[in-house]
């Protein structure tokens, strides 16, 4: 679910202005999920631009506050390493405890993968930068739940919102996904920037129309 239709174009414009969107010149990008794509978004660049970072995180905090109140969320958890900074900035603005989830456990008890201390009756919001089809987020939440907290919501800066199986994946794991922007907004911002060649425009249009077929044709997964 998009947190705000009115804010999403600005988030996309900020990512484009940062140079965070890379378009493949020859070889496609292969995501960890296995999808082949002509585009890669390095949202971590937002960390280094104080003005844009503050603007986007202020926006995120403002838009997610009603969700936090409605759900009774009492802690923010970032994923290692892509979600840690964004989780910290969001937790600061919301005046909530912040933790992060390691990719692999370090230790032996049920909290060996989780750094920080959960509050009593923990209900957390998981924060990351980007999601494609939701599978990695479902896996992350499964690991987080083993540490004890209730997790029903995930927040990302960018949701590609292109892959049909995402909805069922999230539903099967009892998750609601919330995003500041989607690929549609990013694509529109790229077109408006006037920086794309005709060939790049054609490639992105082809990808947007059928990302699964594009992935298969370019050596990625199809499911």
C-alpha positions as a Python dict, from the first residue, in 0.01 Angstrom:
ca = {
    (1, 'X'): (0, 0, 0),
    (2, 'X'): (124, 345, -91),
    (3, 'X'): (142, 568, 217),
    (4, 'X'): (66, 885, 23),
    (5, 'X'): (-25, 944, -342),
    (6, 'X'): (76, 1308, -308),
    (7, 'X'): (421, 1242, -156),
    (8, 'X'): (525, 952, -380),
    (9, 'X'): (629, 1163, -682),
    (10, 'X'): (857, 1372, -460),
    (11, 'X'): (1027, 1061, -319),
    (12, 'X'): (1087, 937, -673),
    (13, 'X'): (1220, 1276, -783),
    (14, 'X'): (1463, 1278, -490),
    (15, 'X'): (1600, 934, -582),
    (16, 'X'): (1647, 1043, -944),
    (17, 'X'): (1812, 1371, -838),
    (18, 'X'): (2056, 1176, -620),
    (19, 'X'): (2161, 959, -911),
    (20, 'X'): (2032, 659, -716),
    (21, 'X'): (1874, 500, -1022),
    (22, 'X'): (2116, 308, -1242),
    (23, 'X'): (2013, 178, -1582),
    (24, 'X'): (2194, -124, -1721),
    (25, 'X'): (2414, -43, -2018),
    (26, 'X'): (2484, -397, -2139),
    (27, 'X'): (2421, -669, -1881),
    (28, 'X'): (2098, -666, -1678),
    (29, 'X'): (2098, -643, -1302),
    (30, 'X'): (2013, -971, -1130),
    (31, 'X'): (1847, -910, -795),
    (32, 'X'): (1896, -1142, -498),
    (33, 'X'): (1539, -1256, -564),
    (34, 'X'): (1655, -1383, -902),
    (35, 'X'): (1471, -1132, -1118),
    (36, 'X'): (1660, -972, -1406),
    (37, 'X'): (1597, -600, -1440),
    (38, 'X'): (1731, -309, -1646),
    (39, 'X'): (1728, -86, -1340),
    (40, 'X'): (1893, -84, -998),
    (41, 'X'): (1802, 158, -720),
    (42, 'X'): (2073, 245, -468),
    (43, 'X'): (1854, 406, -204),
    (44, 'X'): (2151, 414, 34),
    (45, 'X'): (2273, 728, -143),
    (46, 'X'): (2001, 910, 46),
    (47, 'X'): (2215, 872, 359),
    (48, 'X'): (2474, 1116, 224),
    (49, 'X'): (2244, 1402, 125),
    (50, 'X'): (2134, 1571, 447),
    (51, 'X'): (1869, 1795, 291),
    (52, 'X'): (1695, 1524, 89),
    (53, 'X'): (1739, 1270, 367),
    (54, 'X'): (1565, 1494, 619),
    (55, 'X'): (1289, 1579, 374),
    (56, 'X'): (1213, 1215, 294),
    (57, 'X'): (1240, 1091, 651),
    (58, 'X'): (1021, 1374, 782),
    (59, 'X'): (771, 1274, 516),
    (60, 'X'): (795, 908, 613),
    (61, 'X'): (745, 980, 982),
    (62, 'X'): (445, 1201, 914),
    (63, 'X'): (278, 943, 692),
    (64, 'X'): (352, 638, 906),
    (65, 'X'): (246, 796, 1237),
    (66, 'X'): (-125, 710, 1192),
    (67, 'X'): (-30, 348, 1117),
    (68, 'X'): (189, 331, 1427),
    (69, 'X'): (-94, 465, 1642),
    (70, 'X'): (-360, 241, 1489),
    (71, 'X'): (-153, -76, 1512),
    (72, 'X'): (-4, -8, 1853),
    (73, 'X'): (349, -36, 1714),
    (74, 'X'): (605, 22, 1989),
    (75, 'X'): (941, -41, 1819),
    (76, 'X'): (1113, -1, 1483),
    (77, 'X'): (1337, -275, 1342),
    (78, 'X'): (1576, -223, 1051),
    (79, 'X'): (1718, -498, 832),
    (80, 'X'): (2095, -545, 811),
    (81, 'X'): (2232, -346, 648),
    (82, 'X'): (1997, -176, 405),
    (83, 'X'): (1731, -79, 656),
    (84, 'X'): (1937, 20, 959),
    (85, 'X'): (1987, 389, 885),
    (86, 'X'): (1629, 446, 773),
    (87, 'X'): (1496, 263, 1079),
    (88, 'X'): (1714, 473, 1310),
    (89, 'X'): (1603, 804, 1158),
    (90, 'X'): (1239, 697, 1166),
    (91, 'X'): (1257, 573, 1525),
    (92, 'X'): (1415, 903, 1631),
    (93, 'X'): (1133, 1100, 1474),
    (94, 'X'): (864, 876, 1623),
    (95, 'X'): (1036, 858, 1964),
    (96, 'X'): (1036, 478, 1955),
    (97, 'X'): (1297, 212, 2040),
    (98, 'X'): (1507, 96, 1746),
    (99, 'X'): (1662, -246, 1683),
    (100, 'X'): (1813, -421, 1386),
    (101, 'X'): (1790, -774, 1254),
    (102, 'X'): (2110, -946, 1146),
    (103, 'X'): (2122, -1149, 827),
    (104, 'X'): (2255, -1441, 1032),
    (105, 'X'): (2241, -1520, 1405),
    (106, 'X'): (2537, -1436, 1626),
    (107, 'X'): (2492, -1642, 1940),
    (108, 'X'): (2258, -1919, 2049),
    (109, 'X'): (1935, -1793, 2203),
    (110, 'X'): (1620, -1683, 2019),
    (111, 'X'): (1735, -1321, 2008),
    (112, 'X'): (2076, -1404, 1857),
    (113, 'X'): (1974, -1244, 1528),
    (114, 'X'): (1827, -931, 1682),
    (115, 'X'): (2038, -642, 1813),
    (116, 'X'): (1879, -417, 2070),
    (117, 'X'): (1614, -474, 2335),
    (118, 'X'): (1249, -535, 2257),
    (119, 'X'): (992, -353, 2470),
    (120, 'X'): (731, -550, 2660),
    (121, 'X'): (451, -685, 2440),
    (122, 'X'): (655, -587, 2137),
    (123, 'X'): (474, -502, 1816),
    (124, 'X'): (720, -381, 1559),
    (125, 'X'): (743, -215, 1220),
    (126, 'X'): (1010, -365, 995),
    (127, 'X'): (1193, -108, 781),
    (128, 'X'): (1398, -164, 464),
    (129, 'X'): (1489, 32, 154),
    (130, 'X'): (1347, -157, -148),
    (131, 'X'): (1132, -461, -223),
    (132, 'X'): (1065, -647, -547),
    (133, 'X'): (832, -944, -500),
    (134, 'X'): (811, -955, -120),
    (135, 'X'): (982, -1291, -73),
    (136, 'X'): (1289, -1159, 105),
    (137, 'X'): (1073, -948, 336),
    (138, 'X'): (864, -1254, 425),
    (139, 'X'): (1182, -1444, 509),
    (140, 'X'): (1312, -1157, 718),
    (141, 'X'): (986, -1133, 911),
    (142, 'X'): (990, -1508, 978),
    (143, 'X'): (1334, -1469, 1138),
    (144, 'X'): (1219, -1165, 1333),
    (145, 'X'): (910, -1342, 1466),
    (146, 'X'): (1127, -1618, 1609),
    (147, 'X'): (1267, -1356, 1847),
    (148, 'X'): (920, -1298, 1986),
    (149, 'X'): (766, -973, 1858),
    (150, 'X'): (441, -939, 1671),
    (151, 'X'): (516, -823, 1316),
    (152, 'X'): (237, -732, 1077),
    (153, 'X'): (375, -434, 888),
    (154, 'X'): (673, -361, 664),
    (155, 'X'): (778, -16, 544),
    (156, 'X'): (1000, 41, 240),
    (157, 'X'): (1110, 349, 54),
    (158, 'X'): (1042, 185, -281),
    (159, 'X'): (810, -100, -376),
    (160, 'X'): (844, -206, -738),
    (161, 'X'): (477, -316, -726),
    (162, 'X'): (523, -504, -1054),
    (163, 'X'): (526, -870, -958),
    (164, 'X'): (188, -1041, -930),
    (165, 'X'): (294, -1295, -669),
    (166, 'X'): (382, -1026, -416),
    (167, 'X'): (26, -994, -287),
    (168, 'X'): (-15, -1365, -214),
    (169, 'X'): (334, -1390, -63),
    (170, 'X'): (262, -1112, 183),
    (171, 'X'): (-89, -1236, 260),
    (172, 'X'): (37, -1587, 329),
    (173, 'X'): (274, -1443, 588),
    (174, 'X'): (20, -1208, 745),
    (175, 'X'): (197, -895, 630),
    (176, 'X'): (93, -552, 509),
    (177, 'X'): (347, -367, 294),
    (178, 'X'): (366, 13, 306),
    (179, 'X'): (576, 214, 60),
    (180, 'X'): (675, 575, 5),
    (181, 'X'): (690, 527, -374),
    (182, 'X'): (656, 262, -644),
    (183, 'X'): (831, 185, -971),
    (184, 'X'): (556, 374, -1155),
    (185, 'X'): (651, 695, -977),
    (186, 'X'): (1020, 631, -1034),
    (187, 'X'): (964, 563, -1403),
    (188, 'X'): (766, 885, -1439),
    (189, 'X'): (1040, 1080, -1259),
    (190, 'X'): (1305, 934, -1489),
    (191, 'X'): (1105, 1029, -1798),
    (192, 'X'): (1049, 1381, -1663),
    (193, 'X'): (1420, 1424, -1593),
    (194, 'X'): (1498, 1431, -1964),
    (195, 'X'): (1811, 1223, -1912),
    (196, 'X'): (1700, 900, -2081),
    (197, 'X'): (1804, 810, -2432),
    (198, 'X'): (1546, 674, -2674),
    (199, 'X'): (1688, 326, -2625),
    (200, 'X'): (1663, 355, -2246),
    (201, 'X'): (1306, 478, -2270),
    (202, 'X'): (1216, 180, -2486),
    (203, 'X'): (1386, -65, -2248),
    (204, 'X'): (1211, 74, -1942),
    (205, 'X'): (875, 75, -2120),
    (206, 'X'): (925, -289, -2215),
    (207, 'X'): (1025, -380, -1860),
    (208, 'X'): (730, -192, -1710),
    (209, 'X'): (483, -362, -1943),
    (210, 'X'): (600, -714, -1859),
    (211, 'X'): (874, -745, -1595),
    (212, 'X'): (846, -1124, -1577),
    (213, 'X'): (888, -1170, -1952),
    (214, 'X'): (1174, -919, -1950),
    (215, 'X'): (1344, -1113, -1672),
    (216, 'X'): (1315, -1445, -1854),
    (217, 'X'): (1449, -1300, -2180),
    (218, 'X'): (1747, -1157, -1995),
    (219, 'X'): (1856, -1457, -1791),
    (220, 'X'): (1655, -1404, -1474),
    (221, 'X'): (1387, -1601, -1299),
    (222, 'X'): (1032, -1622, -1424),
    (223, 'X'): (862, -1708, -1099),
}
